[in-house]
Short mmCIF file of C-alpha atoms in Angstrom, two decimals:
data_model
loop_
_atom_site.label_atom_id
_atom_site.label_comp_id
_atom_site.label_asym_id
_atom_site.label_seq_id
_atom_site.Cartn_x
_atom_site.Cartn_y
_atom_site.Cartn_z
CA MET A 1043 32.83 -6.40 10.79
CA ALA A 1044 36.22 -8.09 10.68
CA LEU A 1045 34.96 -10.49 8.02
CA ASN A 1046 33.59 -7.58 5.99
CA GLY A 1047 36.90 -5.76 6.27
CA ALA A 1048 38.79 -8.84 5.12
CA ALA A 1049 36.41 -9.32 2.16
CA LEU A 1050 36.76 -5.69 1.11
CA LEU A 1051 40.54 -5.88 1.43
CA GLY A 1052 40.38 -8.99 -0.74
CA ALA A 1053 38.48 -7.03 -3.37
CA VAL A 1054 41.12 -4.29 -3.30
CA ALA A 1055 43.91 -6.86 -3.43
CA ALA A 1056 42.32 -8.47 -6.49
CA PHE A 1057 42.66 -5.20 -8.40
CA VAL A 1058 46.24 -4.71 -7.20
CA PHE A 1059 47.71 -8.19 -7.60
CA LEU A 1060 45.57 -10.10 -10.11
CA PRO A 1061 45.18 -9.63 -13.87
CA LEU A 1062 42.29 -7.33 -14.68
CA PRO A 1063 40.03 -10.01 -16.23
CA ILE A 1064 40.26 -12.14 -13.07
CA ALA A 1065 39.83 -9.11 -10.80
CA ARG A 1066 36.73 -8.08 -12.72
CA LEU A 1067 35.37 -11.64 -12.55
CA ILE A 1068 35.72 -11.56 -8.76
CA ASN A 1069 34.61 -8.00 -8.02
CA THR A 1070 32.12 -7.28 -10.80
CA ASN A 1071 30.52 -10.69 -11.15
CA LEU A 1072 31.19 -13.04 -8.23
CA TYR A 1073 31.05 -10.78 -5.16
CA PRO A 1074 27.79 -8.94 -6.03
CA ILE A 1075 25.88 -12.18 -6.72
CA VAL A 1076 27.03 -13.85 -3.51
CA LEU A 1077 26.38 -10.79 -1.35
CA ALA A 1078 23.00 -10.00 -2.92
CA ALA A 1079 21.88 -13.64 -2.55
CA LEU A 1080 22.98 -13.68 1.10
CA GLY A 1081 21.13 -10.43 1.69
CA THR A 1082 17.96 -11.82 0.13
CA TRP A 1083 18.15 -14.98 2.23
CA LEU A 1084 18.80 -13.05 5.44
CA SER A 1085 16.04 -10.55 4.73
CA TYR A 1086 13.61 -13.39 4.07
CA GLN A 1087 14.55 -15.08 7.36
CA ILE A 1088 13.80 -11.84 9.21
CA TYR A 1089 10.52 -11.56 7.31
CA ARG A 1090 9.55 -15.05 8.46
CA SER A 1091 10.47 -14.24 12.08
CA THR A 1092 8.07 -11.25 12.13
CA GLU A 1093 4.90 -13.24 11.40
CA THR A 1094 3.15 -11.82 14.50
CA CYS A 1095 3.73 -8.21 13.49
CA GLN A 1096 2.14 -7.12 10.22
CA ARG A 1097 3.91 -3.75 10.09
CA ALA A 1098 7.31 -5.37 10.44
CA ARG A 1099 6.38 -7.95 7.79
CA ARG A 1100 5.48 -5.13 5.41
CA ILE A 1101 8.91 -3.57 5.90
CA TRP A 1102 10.81 -6.82 5.37
CA ALA A 1103 8.60 -7.95 2.49
CA LEU A 1104 9.61 -4.80 0.60
CA LEU A 1105 13.31 -5.21 1.45
CA THR A 1106 13.26 -8.91 0.55
CA ALA A 1107 11.58 -8.11 -2.77
CA ALA A 1108 14.13 -5.36 -3.48
CA LEU A 1109 17.14 -7.54 -2.65
CA GLY A 1110 15.69 -10.50 -4.54
CA SER A 1111 15.16 -8.37 -7.64
CA TRP A 1112 18.70 -7.00 -7.44
CA THR A 1113 20.03 -10.55 -7.05
CA VAL A 1114 18.28 -11.67 -10.24
CA GLY A 1115 19.57 -8.52 -11.93
CA ASP A 1116 23.15 -9.30 -10.85
CA VAL A 1117 22.83 -12.88 -12.12
CA ILE A 1118 21.56 -11.73 -15.53
CA TRP A 1119 24.26 -9.01 -15.64
CA THR A 1120 26.93 -11.66 -15.05
CA LEU A 1121 25.50 -14.08 -17.62
CA ASN A 1122 25.36 -11.31 -20.19
CA ASP A 1123 28.87 -10.13 -19.36
CA LEU A 1124 30.46 -13.57 -19.46
CA VAL A 1125 28.29 -15.71 -21.74
CA ILE A 1126 25.63 -13.91 -23.79
CA GLN A 1127 27.56 -10.67 -24.35
CA ALA A 1128 24.53 -8.93 -25.85
CA PRO A 1129 25.49 -5.41 -26.94
CA ALA A 1130 21.98 -4.04 -26.48
CA TYR A 1131 21.01 -1.71 -23.64
CA PRO A 1132 18.66 -1.98 -21.89
CA PHE A 1133 18.79 -5.71 -21.21
CA TRP A 1134 16.68 -7.97 -18.99
CA ASP A 1135 18.83 -7.23 -15.95
CA ASP A 1136 17.63 -3.61 -16.08
CA LEU A 1137 14.04 -4.75 -15.58
CA PHE A 1138 14.94 -6.47 -12.30
CA TYR A 1139 17.19 -3.65 -11.11
CA LEU A 1140 14.35 -1.19 -11.71
CA MET A 1141 11.88 -3.45 -9.91
CA GLY A 1142 14.19 -3.61 -6.89
CA ASP A 1143 14.63 0.17 -6.95
CA LEU A 1144 10.87 0.65 -7.06
CA PHE A 1145 10.37 -1.62 -4.04
CA LEU A 1146 12.92 0.48 -2.15
CA VAL A 1147 11.19 3.72 -3.13
CA VAL A 1148 7.94 2.32 -1.68
CA PHE A 1149 9.89 1.39 1.47
CA PHE A 1150 11.09 4.98 1.85
CA ALA A 1151 7.59 6.31 1.16
CA LEU A 1152 6.48 4.54 4.34
CA GLN A 1153 9.03 6.56 6.33
CA ILE A 1154 7.77 10.03 5.46
CA ARG A 1155 5.84 10.65 8.66
CA PHE A 1156 8.58 9.15 10.82
CA LEU A 1157 11.23 11.30 9.14
CA ARG A 1158 9.12 14.42 9.56
CA LEU A 1159 8.90 13.74 13.31
CA ALA A 1160 12.48 12.54 13.79
CA LEU A 1161 14.29 15.23 11.79
CA GLN A 1162 13.99 18.27 14.02
CA GLY A 1163 16.19 21.32 14.56
CA TRP A 1164 19.61 21.28 12.93
CA ARG A 1165 19.05 17.82 11.45
CA ARG A 1166 16.12 19.15 9.44
CA VAL A 1167 18.37 21.93 8.11
CA VAL A 1168 21.10 19.41 7.20
CA ALA A 1169 18.53 17.15 5.51
CA ALA A 1170 17.16 20.04 3.44
CA GLY A 1171 20.69 21.13 2.47
CA MET A 1172 21.74 17.64 1.39
CA ILE A 1173 18.52 17.11 -0.56
CA LEU A 1174 19.38 20.27 -2.48
CA VAL A 1175 22.94 18.97 -3.03
CA PHE A 1176 21.72 15.57 -4.28
CA THR A 1177 19.13 17.12 -6.57
CA THR A 1178 21.60 19.63 -7.98
CA GLY A 1179 24.40 17.07 -8.35
CA ALA A 1180 22.24 14.42 -10.03
CA GLY A 1181 20.67 17.06 -12.26
CA TRP A 1182 23.99 18.61 -13.30
CA PHE A 1183 26.19 15.55 -13.74
CA VAL A 1184 23.71 12.89 -14.89
CA ILE A 1185 20.22 14.09 -15.81
CA ALA A 1186 21.20 17.29 -17.68
CA PRO A 1187 23.66 15.53 -20.06
CA MET A 1188 21.03 12.87 -20.60
CA LEU A 1189 18.47 15.49 -21.64
CA LEU A 1190 20.84 17.70 -23.61
CA GLU A 1191 22.31 14.81 -25.57
CA PRO A 1192 19.53 12.22 -25.65
CA SER A 1193 20.29 8.78 -26.93
CA GLY A 1194 19.12 7.92 -30.42
CA ASN A 1195 17.52 4.81 -28.93
CA TRP A 1196 14.32 6.01 -27.25
CA LEU A 1197 14.07 2.89 -25.05
CA GLU A 1198 17.61 3.45 -23.78
CA PHE A 1199 16.74 7.08 -23.02
CA VAL A 1200 13.51 6.17 -21.16
CA VAL A 1201 15.17 3.44 -19.08
CA SER A 1202 18.11 5.68 -18.14
CA LEU A 1203 15.77 8.50 -17.16
CA LEU A 1204 13.64 6.07 -15.15
CA TYR A 1205 16.74 4.91 -13.26
CA GLU A 1206 17.53 8.50 -12.32
CA LEU A 1207 13.96 9.30 -11.33
CA LEU A 1208 14.12 6.35 -8.91
CA TYR A 1209 17.68 6.98 -7.71
CA LEU A 1210 16.92 10.51 -6.56
CA PRO A 1211 14.17 9.62 -4.02
CA MET A 1212 16.18 6.53 -3.03
CA MET A 1213 19.27 8.60 -2.28
CA ILE A 1214 17.28 11.25 -0.43
CA GLY A 1215 15.38 8.60 1.53
CA ALA A 1216 18.52 6.67 2.47
CA PHE A 1217 20.41 9.77 3.56
CA THR A 1218 17.56 11.22 5.62
CA LEU A 1219 16.91 7.83 7.24
CA THR A 1220 20.61 7.57 8.13
CA LEU A 1221 20.47 11.08 9.59
CA ALA A 1222 17.42 10.16 11.65
CA LEU A 1223 19.00 6.94 12.97
CA TYR A 1224 22.73 7.67 13.13
CA ARG A 1225 22.78 8.26 16.87
CA GLY A 1226 21.63 4.68 17.31
CA VAL A 1227 18.38 5.62 19.04
CA LEU A 1228 16.51 3.02 17.02
CA GLY A 1229 19.26 0.47 17.00
CA LYS A 1230 22.62 0.14 15.31
CA SER A 1231 21.25 -2.48 12.95
CA TRP A 1232 18.89 -0.06 11.22
CA THR A 1233 21.57 2.62 11.12
CA LEU A 1234 23.82 0.23 9.17
CA ILE A 1235 20.95 -0.83 6.92
CA SER A 1236 20.19 2.78 5.99
CA ILE A 1237 23.90 3.53 5.39
CA GLY A 1238 24.15 0.46 3.14
CA MET A 1239 21.14 1.65 1.16
CA PHE A 1240 22.71 5.08 0.69
CA LEU A 1241 26.01 3.65 -0.52
CA TYR A 1242 24.19 1.31 -2.91
CA VAL A 1243 22.40 4.23 -4.58
CA PHE A 1244 25.46 6.48 -4.52
CA SER A 1245 27.61 3.80 -6.15
CA ASN A 1246 25.04 3.40 -8.90
CA GLN A 1247 25.12 7.13 -9.54
CA ILE A 1248 28.87 6.81 -10.06
CA TYR A 1249 28.21 3.94 -12.46
CA PHE A 1250 25.77 6.01 -14.52
CA TYR A 1251 28.17 8.94 -14.63
CA ALA A 1252 31.03 6.65 -15.71
CA GLN A 1253 28.90 4.86 -18.31
CA TRP A 1254 27.72 8.11 -19.84
CA ARG A 1255 31.29 9.32 -20.26
CA ASP A 1256 32.62 5.93 -21.32
CA LEU A 1257 34.73 5.64 -18.16
CA TYR A 1258 33.48 2.25 -16.98
CA TYR A 1259 36.17 -0.16 -18.24
CA PRO A 1260 36.65 1.55 -21.62
CA ASN A 1261 38.21 -0.98 -24.01
CA ASP A 1262 38.37 -3.37 -21.03
CA GLN A 1263 40.75 -1.04 -19.19
CA ALA A 1264 40.32 -0.16 -15.52
CA THR A 1265 39.72 3.48 -14.52
CA THR A 1266 39.47 5.14 -11.13
CA LEU A 1267 35.71 5.46 -11.46
CA SER A 1268 35.21 1.85 -12.52
CA ILE A 1269 37.22 0.54 -9.56
CA LEU A 1270 35.52 3.00 -7.19
CA PHE A 1271 32.09 1.82 -8.30
CA ASP A 1272 32.95 -1.87 -7.92
CA LEU A 1273 34.33 -1.37 -4.40
CA LEU A 1274 31.46 0.87 -3.25
CA TYR A 1275 28.93 -1.56 -4.70
CA ILE A 1276 30.51 -4.44 -2.80
CA GLY A 1277 30.83 -2.33 0.35
CA SER A 1278 27.16 -1.29 0.26
CA TYR A 1279 26.04 -4.91 0.23
CA GLN A 1280 28.44 -5.74 3.06
CA ILE A 1281 27.07 -2.96 5.27
CA LEU A 1282 23.51 -4.01 4.45
CA LEU A 1283 24.36 -7.59 5.41
CA THR A 1284 25.95 -6.49 8.68
CA GLY A 1285 22.90 -4.45 9.64
CA MET A 1286 20.53 -7.28 8.76
CA TYR A 1287 22.62 -9.82 10.66
CA LEU A 1288 22.50 -7.61 13.77
CA ARG A 1289 18.75 -7.24 13.31
CA TRP A 1290 18.34 -11.01 12.86
CA SER A 1291 20.38 -11.80 15.98
CA MET A 1292 18.37 -9.38 18.16
CA PRO A 1293 14.65 -9.57 17.31
CA PHE A 1294 13.79 -7.22 20.19
CA PRO A 1295 13.44 -4.23 20.13
CA SER A 1296 13.86 -4.15 16.37
CA ILE A 1297 10.25 -5.14 15.67
CA ARG A 1298 9.19 -2.02 17.58
CA VAL A 1299 11.58 -0.03 15.41
CA GLU A 1300 9.90 -1.36 12.29
CA GLU A 1301 6.46 -0.51 13.67
CA VAL A 1302 7.65 3.08 14.02
CA LEU A 1303 9.22 3.11 10.56
CA ALA A 1304 6.17 1.55 8.94
CA SER A 1305 3.37 3.37 10.67
CA ALA A 1306 3.91 6.45 12.57
CA PRO A 1307 0.33 7.63 11.44
CA SER A 1308 -1.12 6.73 14.79
CA PRO A 1309 0.78 8.71 17.42
CA ARG A 1310 2.12 6.86 20.42
CA PRO A 1311 1.32 8.16 23.91
CA GLN A 1312 3.93 10.60 25.19
CA GLU A 1313 4.14 8.98 28.58
CA VAL A 1314 7.08 8.95 30.95
CA TRP A 1315 8.56 5.61 31.90
CA VAL A 1316 10.81 4.43 34.72
CA LEU A 1317 13.26 1.55 34.49
CA LEU A 1318 15.65 0.08 37.04
CA SER A 1319 19.08 -1.36 36.42
CA ASP A 1320 22.13 -2.43 38.33
CA GLU A 1321 25.40 -0.49 38.23
CA GLY A 1322 26.35 -2.14 34.95
CA GLY A 1323 23.16 -1.24 33.08
CA ARG A 1324 21.33 -4.59 33.30
CA THR A 1325 17.63 -4.11 33.94
CA SER A 1326 15.83 -5.50 36.97
CA PHE A 1327 12.55 -3.65 36.36
CA VAL A 1328 10.89 -2.27 33.22
CA ASP A 1329 7.88 0.02 33.46
CA PRO A 1330 4.91 -2.00 32.15
CA ARG A 1331 3.51 1.09 30.39
CA LEU A 1332 6.62 1.20 28.24
CA MET A 1333 6.26 -2.46 27.35
CA LYS A 1334 2.60 -1.93 26.52
CA ALA A 1335 3.48 1.01 24.26
CA MET A 1336 6.04 -1.23 22.55
CA GLY A 1337 3.40 -3.91 22.09
CA ASN A 1338 4.72 -6.39 24.64
CA ALA A 1339 3.50 -6.55 28.24
CA ASP A 1340 5.78 -9.43 29.30
CA VAL A 1341 7.96 -7.34 31.62
CA GLY A 1342 9.70 -10.22 33.33
CA ARG A 1343 11.08 -11.50 30.03
CA PHE A 1344 13.42 -8.53 29.79
CA ALA A 1345 14.93 -8.65 33.27
CA GLY A 1346 18.69 -8.96 32.95
CA GLU A 1347 18.73 -7.46 29.44
CA ARG A 1348 21.07 -4.59 28.73
CA LEU A 1349 19.23 -1.31 29.04
CA GLY A 1350 20.64 -0.16 25.71
CA ALA A 1351 19.24 -3.25 23.97
CA ILE A 1352 15.75 -2.71 25.40
CA LEU A 1353 15.61 0.99 24.56
CA GLY A 1354 17.48 0.64 21.28
CA VAL A 1355 20.15 3.16 22.25
CA PRO A 1356 23.93 2.71 21.89
CA GLU A 1357 25.56 0.89 24.78
CA ASP A 1358 28.30 3.52 24.95
CA TRP A 1359 25.60 6.09 25.77
CA ILE A 1360 24.53 3.98 28.73
CA GLN A 1361 28.11 3.57 29.92
CA LYS A 1362 28.71 7.31 29.59
CA ILE A 1363 25.67 8.05 31.76
CA LEU A 1364 26.75 5.44 34.31
CA ARG A 1365 30.21 7.04 34.52
CA GLN A 1366 28.52 10.39 35.04
CA LEU A 1367 26.49 8.89 37.87
CA THR A 1368 29.61 7.76 39.72
CA LEU A 1369 30.64 11.42 39.95
CA GLN A 1370 27.36 13.14 40.85
CA GLU A 1371 24.68 10.42 41.32
CA TYR A 1372 22.37 11.89 38.68
CA SER A 1373 22.59 12.67 34.98
CA GLY A 1374 21.38 15.45 32.77
CA PRO A 1375 18.83 14.74 30.02
CA HIS A 1376 20.18 12.85 27.01
CA PRO A 1377 18.07 13.16 23.83
CA VAL A 1378 16.69 9.95 22.33
CA THR A 1379 13.93 9.20 19.82
CA LEU A 1380 11.14 6.76 20.61
CA PHE A 1381 8.17 6.14 18.31
CA GLY A 1382 9.39 8.99 16.14
CA ARG A 1383 9.18 11.51 18.99
CA PRO A 1384 11.92 13.27 20.99
CA TYR A 1385 12.42 11.99 24.54
CA ALA A 1386 14.93 12.70 27.29
CA LEU A 1387 16.76 9.91 29.11
CA LEU A 1388 17.71 10.81 32.69
CA ALA A 1389 19.25 8.62 35.37
CA LEU A 1390 19.43 8.71 39.17
CA ARG A 1391 21.69 6.58 41.35
CA GLU A 1392 20.60 5.23 44.74
CA GLU A 1393 22.97 3.45 47.12
CA GLU A 1394 20.54 2.16 49.76
CA PRO A 1395 19.37 -0.48 50.45
CA SER A 1396 21.39 -1.73 47.47
CA PRO A 1397 23.05 0.10 44.55
CA VAL A 1398 20.46 0.72 41.84
CA VAL A 1399 19.99 3.14 38.97
CA TYR A 1400 16.62 4.69 38.14
CA TRP A 1401 16.23 5.55 34.46
CA LEU A 1402 13.56 8.04 33.45
CA LEU A 1403 12.27 8.46 29.90
CA THR A 1404 10.27 11.66 29.59
CA PRO A 1405 8.93 13.57 26.56
CA TRP A 1406 11.51 16.17 25.63
CA GLY A 1407 10.72 19.49 27.29
CA LYS A 1408 8.50 17.85 29.93
CA HIS A 1409 11.21 17.52 32.57
CA GLY A 1410 11.14 21.20 33.47
CA GLY A 1411 11.68 21.83 37.15
CA LEU A 1412 14.25 19.07 37.57
CA SER A 1413 17.45 20.70 38.69
CA ILE A 1414 20.79 19.20 37.73
CA ASN A 1415 22.43 21.11 40.58
CA GLU A 1416 20.91 18.89 43.24
CA LYS A 1417 19.96 15.25 43.42
CA PRO A 1418 16.21 14.88 42.69
CA ASP A 1419 14.17 12.39 44.71
CA LEU A 1420 12.47 9.47 43.05
CA GLY A 1421 9.02 10.63 44.09
CA ILE A 1422 9.62 14.02 42.51
CA LEU A 1423 10.94 12.40 39.34
CA LEU A 1424 7.81 10.28 39.03
CA ALA A 1425 5.61 13.28 39.78
CA TYR A 1426 7.15 15.34 37.03
CA ALA A 1427 6.97 12.30 34.77
CA VAL A 1428 3.27 11.64 35.20
CA ARG A 1429 2.33 15.30 35.34
CA GLY A 1430 3.87 15.69 31.91
CA THR A 1431 1.53 13.04 30.45
CA VAL A 1432 -1.73 14.86 31.23
CA PRO A 1433 -3.14 15.76 27.80
CA LYS A 1434 -5.51 18.40 29.21
CA PRO A 1435 -6.09 19.55 32.80
CA SER A 1436 -9.58 18.06 33.18
CA PRO A 1437 -10.53 16.57 36.58
CA ALA A 1438 -10.65 13.04 35.13
CA GLU A 1439 -7.23 13.31 33.49
CA LEU A 1440 -5.68 14.83 36.62
CA ALA A 1441 -7.16 12.05 38.76
CA LYS A 1442 -5.82 9.44 36.34
CA ALA A 1443 -2.39 11.07 36.56
CA TYR A 1444 -2.49 10.68 40.34
CA ILE A 1445 -3.34 6.98 40.07
CA GLN A 1446 -0.60 6.33 37.50
CA ALA A 1447 1.92 8.21 39.62
CA VAL A 1448 1.11 6.25 42.79
CA PHE A 1449 1.13 2.87 41.03
CA SER A 1450 4.42 3.71 39.32
CA LEU A 1451 5.96 4.71 42.63
CA LEU A 1452 4.73 1.58 44.41
CA SER A 1453 5.94 -0.75 41.65
CA VAL A 1454 9.36 0.87 41.62
CA LEU A 1455 9.65 0.71 45.42
CA CYS A 1456 8.61 -2.96 45.41
CA ALA A 1457 11.32 -3.77 42.87
CA HIS A 1458 13.88 -1.65 44.76
CA PHE A 1459 13.27 -3.10 48.23
CA GLY A 1460 11.90 -6.54 47.40
CA GLY A 1461 13.82 -7.40 44.27
CA GLN A 1462 12.86 -8.18 40.72
CA GLU A 1463 10.35 -10.96 41.48
CA VAL A 1464 8.41 -8.86 43.96
CA GLY A 1465 8.24 -6.00 41.46
CA GLU A 1466 6.97 -8.35 38.78
CA ARG A 1467 4.34 -9.86 41.10
CA PHE A 1468 3.13 -6.37 41.98
CA ILE A 1469 2.69 -5.59 38.28
CA GLN A 1470 0.96 -8.87 37.52
CA GLN A 1471 -1.43 -8.47 40.44
CA PHE A 1472 -2.41 -4.82 40.12
CA HIS A 1473 -1.74 -3.66 36.57
CA PRO A 1474 -4.89 -5.20 34.99
CA ASP A 1475 -7.11 -3.71 37.72
CA GLU A 1476 -5.33 -0.37 37.34
CA ASN A 1477 -6.32 -0.29 33.67
CA VAL A 1478 -9.95 -1.07 34.56
CA CYS A 1479 -9.94 1.67 37.18
CA LEU A 1480 -8.49 4.25 34.75
CA GLU A 1481 -11.04 3.28 32.12
CA GLY A 1482 -13.85 3.75 34.68
CA LEU A 1483 -12.62 7.25 35.48
CA SER A 1484 -12.45 8.11 31.77
CA LEU A 1485 -16.03 6.91 31.23
CA GLY A 1486 -17.30 8.72 34.35
CA HIS A 1487 -18.62 5.63 36.17
CA PRO A 1488 -20.13 6.70 39.52
CA ASP A 1489 -18.28 4.05 41.56
CA ALA A 1490 -14.93 4.51 39.78
CA GLY A 1491 -13.47 6.74 42.50
CA ARG A 1492 -14.24 4.30 45.32
CA THR A 1493 -13.02 1.33 43.27
CA CYS A 1494 -9.75 3.08 42.46
CA ARG A 1495 -9.23 4.17 46.08
CA ASP A 1496 -9.73 0.60 47.33
CA LEU A 1497 -7.29 -0.65 44.70
CA LEU A 1498 -4.70 1.94 45.71
CA GLN A 1499 -5.16 0.90 49.36
CA GLN A 1500 -4.58 -2.76 48.50
CA ALA A 1501 -1.53 -1.90 46.40
CA GLN A 1502 -0.09 0.18 49.23
CA GLU A 1503 -0.63 -2.62 51.77
CA TYR A 1504 1.09 -5.03 49.37
CA ALA A 1505 4.05 -2.66 49.02
CA LEU A 1506 4.35 -2.32 52.80
CA LEU A 1507 5.21 -6.03 52.97
CA VAL A 1508 8.67 -5.18 51.59
CA VAL A 1509 8.98 -1.38 51.79
CA PRO A 1510 9.66 0.22 55.20
CA SER A 1511 6.72 2.44 56.13
CA ASP A 1512 8.91 5.50 56.73
CA GLN A 1513 10.43 5.09 53.26
CA LEU A 1514 6.99 4.76 51.69
CA ARG A 1515 5.67 7.79 53.58
CA SER A 1516 8.64 9.87 52.49
CA ALA A 1517 8.33 8.79 48.87
CA MET A 1518 4.57 9.53 48.85
CA ARG A 1519 5.16 13.01 50.29
CA GLN A 1520 7.74 13.71 47.60
CA LEU A 1521 5.40 12.38 44.94
CA GLU A 1522 2.44 14.46 46.04
CA ALA A 1523 4.58 17.58 46.40
CA GLY A 1524 5.82 17.10 42.86
CA LEU A 1525 2.36 16.42 41.44
CA GLY A 1526 1.15 19.79 42.60
CA GLU A 1527 -2.02 21.13 44.18
CA GLU A 1528 -4.15 20.86 41.05
CA VAL A 1529 -3.61 17.10 40.77
CA LEU A 1530 -4.09 16.54 44.52
CA LEU A 1531 -7.35 18.49 44.53
CA ALA A 1532 -8.66 16.40 41.63
CA ALA A 1533 -7.60 13.19 43.40
CA ALA A 1534 -9.27 14.29 46.66
CA ALA A 1535 -12.47 15.28 44.84
CA ALA A 1536 -12.60 11.81 43.29
CA GLY A 1537 -11.93 10.22 46.70
CA LEU A 1538 -8.71 8.64 45.56
CA ARG A 1539 -6.10 9.51 48.16
CA PRO A 1540 -5.58 6.40 50.28
CA HIS A 1541 -4.86 6.36 53.97
CA LEU A 1542 -1.24 5.37 54.60
CA SER A 1543 -1.52 2.44 56.95
CA ASP A 1544 0.90 2.02 59.80
CA HIS A 1545 2.93 -1.12 59.42
#
């Protein structure tokens, strides 16, 4: 950011202290080529790094193609401005600019479902209002004069109109994407990328307005609009580069972000996940269901990562919640967006046997019953979490909810009392069999209940190696009380409730 600020100040200083021809050479010709070429190279490097994820590759292929086309356009623009000096418009640079714009329109078209899910409540109202503003502004200041006083050159008229027909969805897409991401819930890198896109399109609208009214360096004289366009154009590339650099330097969880942006047609499960961290927000346990939903089951790989980096939320949010925990040992729900859906992030602080913070991610509106006036117990948190994932209250789904709740509780207790390695070993040992057991219940296998009960018994005996029996009994009572009678009856009917062994 400091480098970007210095570069932008250098661009301003060129206009202030250097003769106009030299300032224009730097800001109109040199800067855009260098920045666009860097952006293309960086985008291509990210594209290469996403070879295992086709959805992410699709995103970065479009952005690389767009930036590459703009780079060629900037090169041809500069050659024409300095060497060829062809008076005709349109020129070959317009072909490449339009190609880049079209690639970006396709990119935004992939976001429609995500934006429809992410823009809820007041943000949907703001998005609709700004779309109206953009449409009215572009129509009044640029498109209407173009139609009322059409150019005598039909090719010039068609190309100018085509620019505007592409700019409008680009500007709407960039603004709505910024609005959906600005809170950082999908990562600061993508927030900056979307802001850079918006400024790029907005600056080009200024250029078209200035060109139409002969205000872009008329008679080789600088005007406010010409300088404003040059600086905004440079700034848009700088912000794009910053966002892409952040994305390049942190490949996780950005790939998951791109899967959301590229696909949201297949809905993700609205499960509730539990994470553990120390007092500073570094994770020691990540719910394997969350990793599976993100497409990566390697839980141990992310131990020690900042919680904000794993969830893609701003670090200052995490620090704010941690400060809140020092005062009252629990936090209220903080809204985040995962997989294009609204979730609540809650936290609970435990002091014994060692300071630890439980983080709960629950579908928004599914945490009802949790009171912020008293400290909720972990078992109750998990109960409300799993109970909120039952798609329909059928016996099989309720029994599966019981199994997921118990396994989640045991894995968390193992990590809490035995440490990170014990928690990871628990997951590695029992998680595959848990999936088999849940699948058997879904398919109605006759022996599924007995198989699942035996697995729960083994998991409980494993947990008792590190968890005091009184603590495990207490946590199980809290869990079952929170799950409710309907879930317990379904679990009992399926023969799932294990006997709590003395240890």
